[in-house]
């Protein structure tokens, strides 16, 4: 538990992705099996552990600590598990335990023994490991490490391709001893196990429009790029799974869709919500994402479906080495057998020249289209983002002119710079209302200029945040590019931007000429 | 004589009518007794100041030689101030820090100022002084505060240097006490490369060295001969307030650390944007506070600046007489 506790402590306060990868890799190198695998499973939420409820913690701590002192402490610390970990006091000689021991102890306790077993563990663990125990046992470490990042760390650790790990992942179980043995080079790669496994996804690169002239239109198939999330639907011998593009199993939230997967194989497509034949905006899909289960009401209000792009597996035949054109034909015949309200085909766009296609791109038939996809007819399906076979040709982003109102200090390379910007537009009452935050899109030189402006125009400070002068005649106008706009009840303005970034600094423009909320609202997706 | 008659709070600070002096007054007064050199306890502009030699030196370094009209260094043993006996005893907080024992007509009150109990090679250890009334600080007076061994915190810093050799490690420390203690701890951990410091730490660090505290090689981080790359994988110490300023822009991919007792609480770590929290405190933690009260076993405990409520509650649970002493002007954040 010692190294695990130290790892959690560092991960929670390390914002950068590279930093987290480094910490995870060092942990895997320094800690033996089975603990490193159990830690990994705890992070990816694949660890099977009987959890402890907050009510039990409160009861335990009330037997040890005066209620008033606990209340004062909890008020100050603000987090129950953290308060308990810090306030717990014991005269017992500390015992170093492995995660494996802790897991075994917790899982083997009967319901009535559980509180005593847990209190005994808290007593005997060294003080700086109690927080890790509590986080482990209450579920949800919240250290800002996604399953994807954990797999990347494994890849870094074993000098392997993350796609290989994603492909193996769902056939493996904690503590992943054979996976580590392979990554360390003293065992064969584990055999592919389990039904309905994930296949690493092929991705497209952004199209460089100037290079279009060198490509022959007849070599390509074009389709719409839908604004949902990329998924893989796999069905094998009665086992059905829906995976995100990083291989996370999201089946639990989509029983309505799983029911419709009456085929043997693996379909690559876009997960969308559709109502009466019309594709619903991304914000509707969001209502169904990031949850473990779903209610009948949500399923009725936001019915989910797949728009199929590709067929990777057909019964027991792996199609990935066949040309895209052939896979599409196989896909079309398979789709015909399915409920089209749940699984339909992403249609080809017929075109002769690139100009034809540019016109389609400029006038997509539905709002929930992000642009076009171009795929070579002869392209085989390979994991990762190869350059050449597939291109995405996104529609132009929306832009608005907004006024900088707050700036926050950055981390790491941006320490000492104000690098995270909140920007606002005008309401009908000539008040600036914040509509978004952006922290990239500018060059290092521009960052220095904005930083200088922020320091010279600060009107108020709140911790790491500065309020900046923003008046009709004085302030900094930012041209903000974004991909779409949703309604939001969380923001005062009532709108939330998707993927906002700074497109240009408009030093030339006075704030009074920035855009209004009314203009912005016209761009709402729904 | 009641304890209240001997010492009680006034807007200016803790006042002794019999001796006509204040302890750590927050406004200019005619006669002040100062426990230690931190700015919220030691202010400029008093008439007469009585403090330890080191505290007087530190005040002169911070405020200039004319920080008061006349000064007197507290020698060992008891002094007479207008008929009241006072003596200074080490508090273990920072260099020169002292508890002040006020004794009059058989009544003994110790105003401990800020203090800590753990060993610290940069200042004299706290000396328990028997008394009738003990006035204790309460900066970390909640049972959640349990300061770990500072050596294990320094080990975290050194591990991070190995893990992130391309990043400049900026460690936030206050200029008086914390800076020198952290430097000493880093040296004791076997790290003997030059340490880079912000200009604000220079004067006091030199003073510590003149008092026999070996800090090793210190170099100003603003030295114009240094380039950005020179700071990769190096330790730079400065006041935390400097890290948000343009001063920090000279370092490669800074990793922000902060050495403070507050770093025990995750909300504080996040609030300050700290990536490397080091729980190193110049104050007592809960255990040390309660142990000290148990050890001294005074008739009364007066609790000031910090979380008075919790410590008074603990005293009540122990059947000890205690009350909060509502002194204003001492910063909750002082660390």
CSV table of C-alpha atoms in Angstrom, one decimal, chain B residues 120-256:
chain,number,residue,atom,x,y,z
B,120,UNK,CA,14.9,21.8,14.1
B,121,UNK,CA,18.6,22.4,13.7
B,122,UNK,CA,18.0,26.0,12.7
B,123,UNK,CA,16.8,27.2,16.0
B,124,UNK,CA,16.8,26.3,19.7
B,125,UNK,CA,14.4,23.7,21.0
B,126,UNK,CA,11.2,24.6,22.8
B,127,UNK,CA,11.7,24.7,26.6
B,128,UNK,CA,8.7,23.8,28.7
B,129,UNK,CA,8.2,26.5,31.3
B,130,UNK,CA,6.0,25.7,34.3
B,131,UNK,CA,3.2,28.2,34.7
B,132,UNK,CA,-0.3,29.0,36.0
B,133,UNK,CA,-1.6,30.2,32.7
B,134,UNK,CA,-0.3,29.0,29.3
B,135,UNK,CA,-1.2,31.1,26.3
B,136,UNK,CA,-1.0,28.8,23.2
B,137,UNK,CA,-1.3,29.4,19.5
B,138,UNK,CA,-3.8,27.3,17.6
B,139,UNK,CA,-2.7,27.6,14.0
B,140,UNK,CA,-3.0,23.8,13.4
B,141,UNK,CA,-5.4,23.1,16.2
B,142,UNK,CA,-7.6,20.5,14.6
B,143,UNK,CA,-7.2,16.7,15.1
B,144,UNK,CA,-6.7,16.3,11.3
B,145,UNK,CA,-3.3,18.1,11.5
B,146,UNK,CA,-0.6,15.5,12.0
B,147,UNK,CA,2.7,16.7,10.6
B,148,UNK,CA,4.8,13.9,9.2
B,149,UNK,CA,8.5,13.5,9.6
B,150,UNK,CA,9.9,16.4,7.6
B,151,UNK,CA,12.7,14.1,6.2
B,152,UNK,CA,10.1,12.0,4.4
B,153,UNK,CA,8.7,15.2,2.8
B,154,UNK,CA,12.2,16.2,1.6
B,155,UNK,CA,12.6,12.7,0.2
B,156,UNK,CA,9.5,13.4,-2.0
B,157,UNK,CA,11.3,16.5,-3.4
B,158,UNK,CA,14.4,14.6,-4.2
B,159,UNK,CA,12.5,11.7,-5.8
B,160,UNK,CA,10.7,14.2,-8.0
B,161,UNK,CA,14.0,15.6,-9.1
B,162,UNK,CA,14.9,12.1,-10.4
B,163,UNK,CA,11.5,11.6,-12.0
B,164,UNK,CA,11.3,15.0,-13.7
B,165,UNK,CA,14.9,16.0,-14.5
B,166,UNK,CA,13.8,18.4,-17.1
B,167,UNK,CA,11.7,20.5,-14.8
B,168,UNK,CA,12.7,23.3,-12.5
B,169,UNK,CA,11.5,22.5,-9.0
B,170,UNK,CA,10.2,25.6,-7.4
B,171,UNK,CA,9.6,25.3,-3.7
B,172,UNK,CA,7.5,27.9,-1.9
B,173,UNK,CA,8.9,28.9,1.5
B,174,UNK,CA,8.5,32.0,3.7
B,175,UNK,CA,11.6,34.0,4.0
B,176,UNK,CA,12.1,33.8,7.7
B,177,UNK,CA,12.5,30.3,9.2
B,178,UNK,CA,10.8,28.1,6.7
B,179,UNK,CA,13.3,28.8,4.0
B,180,UNK,CA,16.4,28.1,6.1
B,181,UNK,CA,14.8,25.0,7.7
B,182,UNK,CA,13.9,23.5,4.3
B,183,UNK,CA,17.4,24.3,3.0
B,184,UNK,CA,19.0,22.6,6.1
B,185,UNK,CA,16.7,19.6,5.7
B,186,UNK,CA,17.7,19.3,2.0
B,187,UNK,CA,21.4,19.4,3.1
B,188,UNK,CA,20.8,16.8,5.7
B,189,UNK,CA,19.3,14.6,3.1
B,190,UNK,CA,22.7,14.6,1.3
B,191,UNK,CA,21.9,17.0,-1.5
B,192,UNK,CA,24.9,19.3,-1.8
B,193,UNK,CA,24.4,21.0,-5.2
B,194,UNK,CA,24.0,24.8,-5.1
B,195,UNK,CA,20.4,25.8,-4.2
B,196,UNK,CA,18.9,28.7,-6.1
B,197,UNK,CA,17.1,31.3,-4.1
B,198,UNK,CA,14.8,34.3,-4.8
B,199,UNK,CA,16.3,37.6,-3.7
B,200,UNK,CA,13.7,37.9,-0.9
B,201,UNK,CA,15.4,35.0,1.0
B,202,UNK,CA,18.9,36.3,0.7
B,203,UNK,CA,19.3,38.6,3.6
B,204,UNK,CA,17.8,36.3,6.2
B,205,UNK,CA,19.6,33.3,4.9
B,206,UNK,CA,22.9,35.1,5.2
B,207,UNK,CA,21.9,36.1,8.7
B,208,UNK,CA,21.2,32.5,9.6
B,209,UNK,CA,24.6,31.5,8.3
B,210,UNK,CA,26.2,34.2,10.4
B,211,UNK,CA,24.5,32.6,13.4
B,212,UNK,CA,26.2,29.3,12.7
B,213,UNK,CA,23.5,27.6,10.6
B,214,UNK,CA,25.2,25.9,7.7
B,215,UNK,CA,23.1,26.2,4.6
B,216,UNK,CA,25.6,25.2,2.0
B,217,UNK,CA,26.0,27.0,-1.4
B,218,UNK,CA,23.2,29.4,-2.2
B,219,UNK,CA,23.0,31.2,-5.5
B,220,UNK,CA,20.6,33.9,-6.6
B,221,UNK,CA,18.2,32.6,-9.3
B,222,UNK,CA,18.3,36.0,-11.0
B,223,UNK,CA,22.1,35.7,-11.6
B,224,UNK,CA,22.4,37.0,-15.2
B,225,UNK,CA,24.9,34.3,-16.1
B,226,UNK,CA,22.3,31.6,-15.8
B,227,UNK,CA,20.1,30.5,-18.7
B,228,UNK,CA,16.8,28.8,-18.6
B,229,UNK,CA,18.4,25.4,-19.3
B,230,UNK,CA,20.6,25.7,-16.2
B,231,UNK,CA,17.6,25.3,-14.0
B,232,UNK,CA,16.4,22.0,-15.3
B,233,UNK,CA,16.2,19.5,-12.5
B,234,UNK,CA,17.3,22.1,-10.0
B,235,UNK,CA,15.8,23.3,-6.7
B,236,UNK,CA,14.8,26.9,-6.6
B,237,UNK,CA,13.4,28.4,-3.3
B,238,UNK,CA,11.3,31.5,-3.2
B,239,UNK,CA,8.3,33.1,-1.5
B,240,UNK,CA,5.1,31.5,-2.9
B,241,UNK,CA,3.8,34.8,-4.1
B,242,UNK,CA,6.7,35.1,-6.6
B,243,UNK,CA,5.6,32.0,-8.4
B,244,UNK,CA,2.7,33.7,-10.2
B,245,UNK,CA,4.8,36.6,-11.3
B,246,UNK,CA,7.1,37.1,-14.2
B,247,UNK,CA,10.0,36.0,-12.1
B,248,UNK,CA,8.9,32.4,-12.6
B,249,UNK,CA,8.9,32.8,-16.4
B,250,UNK,CA,12.7,32.3,-16.4
B,251,UNK,CA,12.5,28.6,-15.4
B,252,UNK,CA,11.9,25.6,-17.7
B,253,UNK,CA,8.5,23.9,-17.2
B,254,UNK,CA,8.3,24.8,-13.5
B,255,UNK,CA,7.0,22.2,-11.0
B,256,UNK,CA,5.5,24.1,-8.1
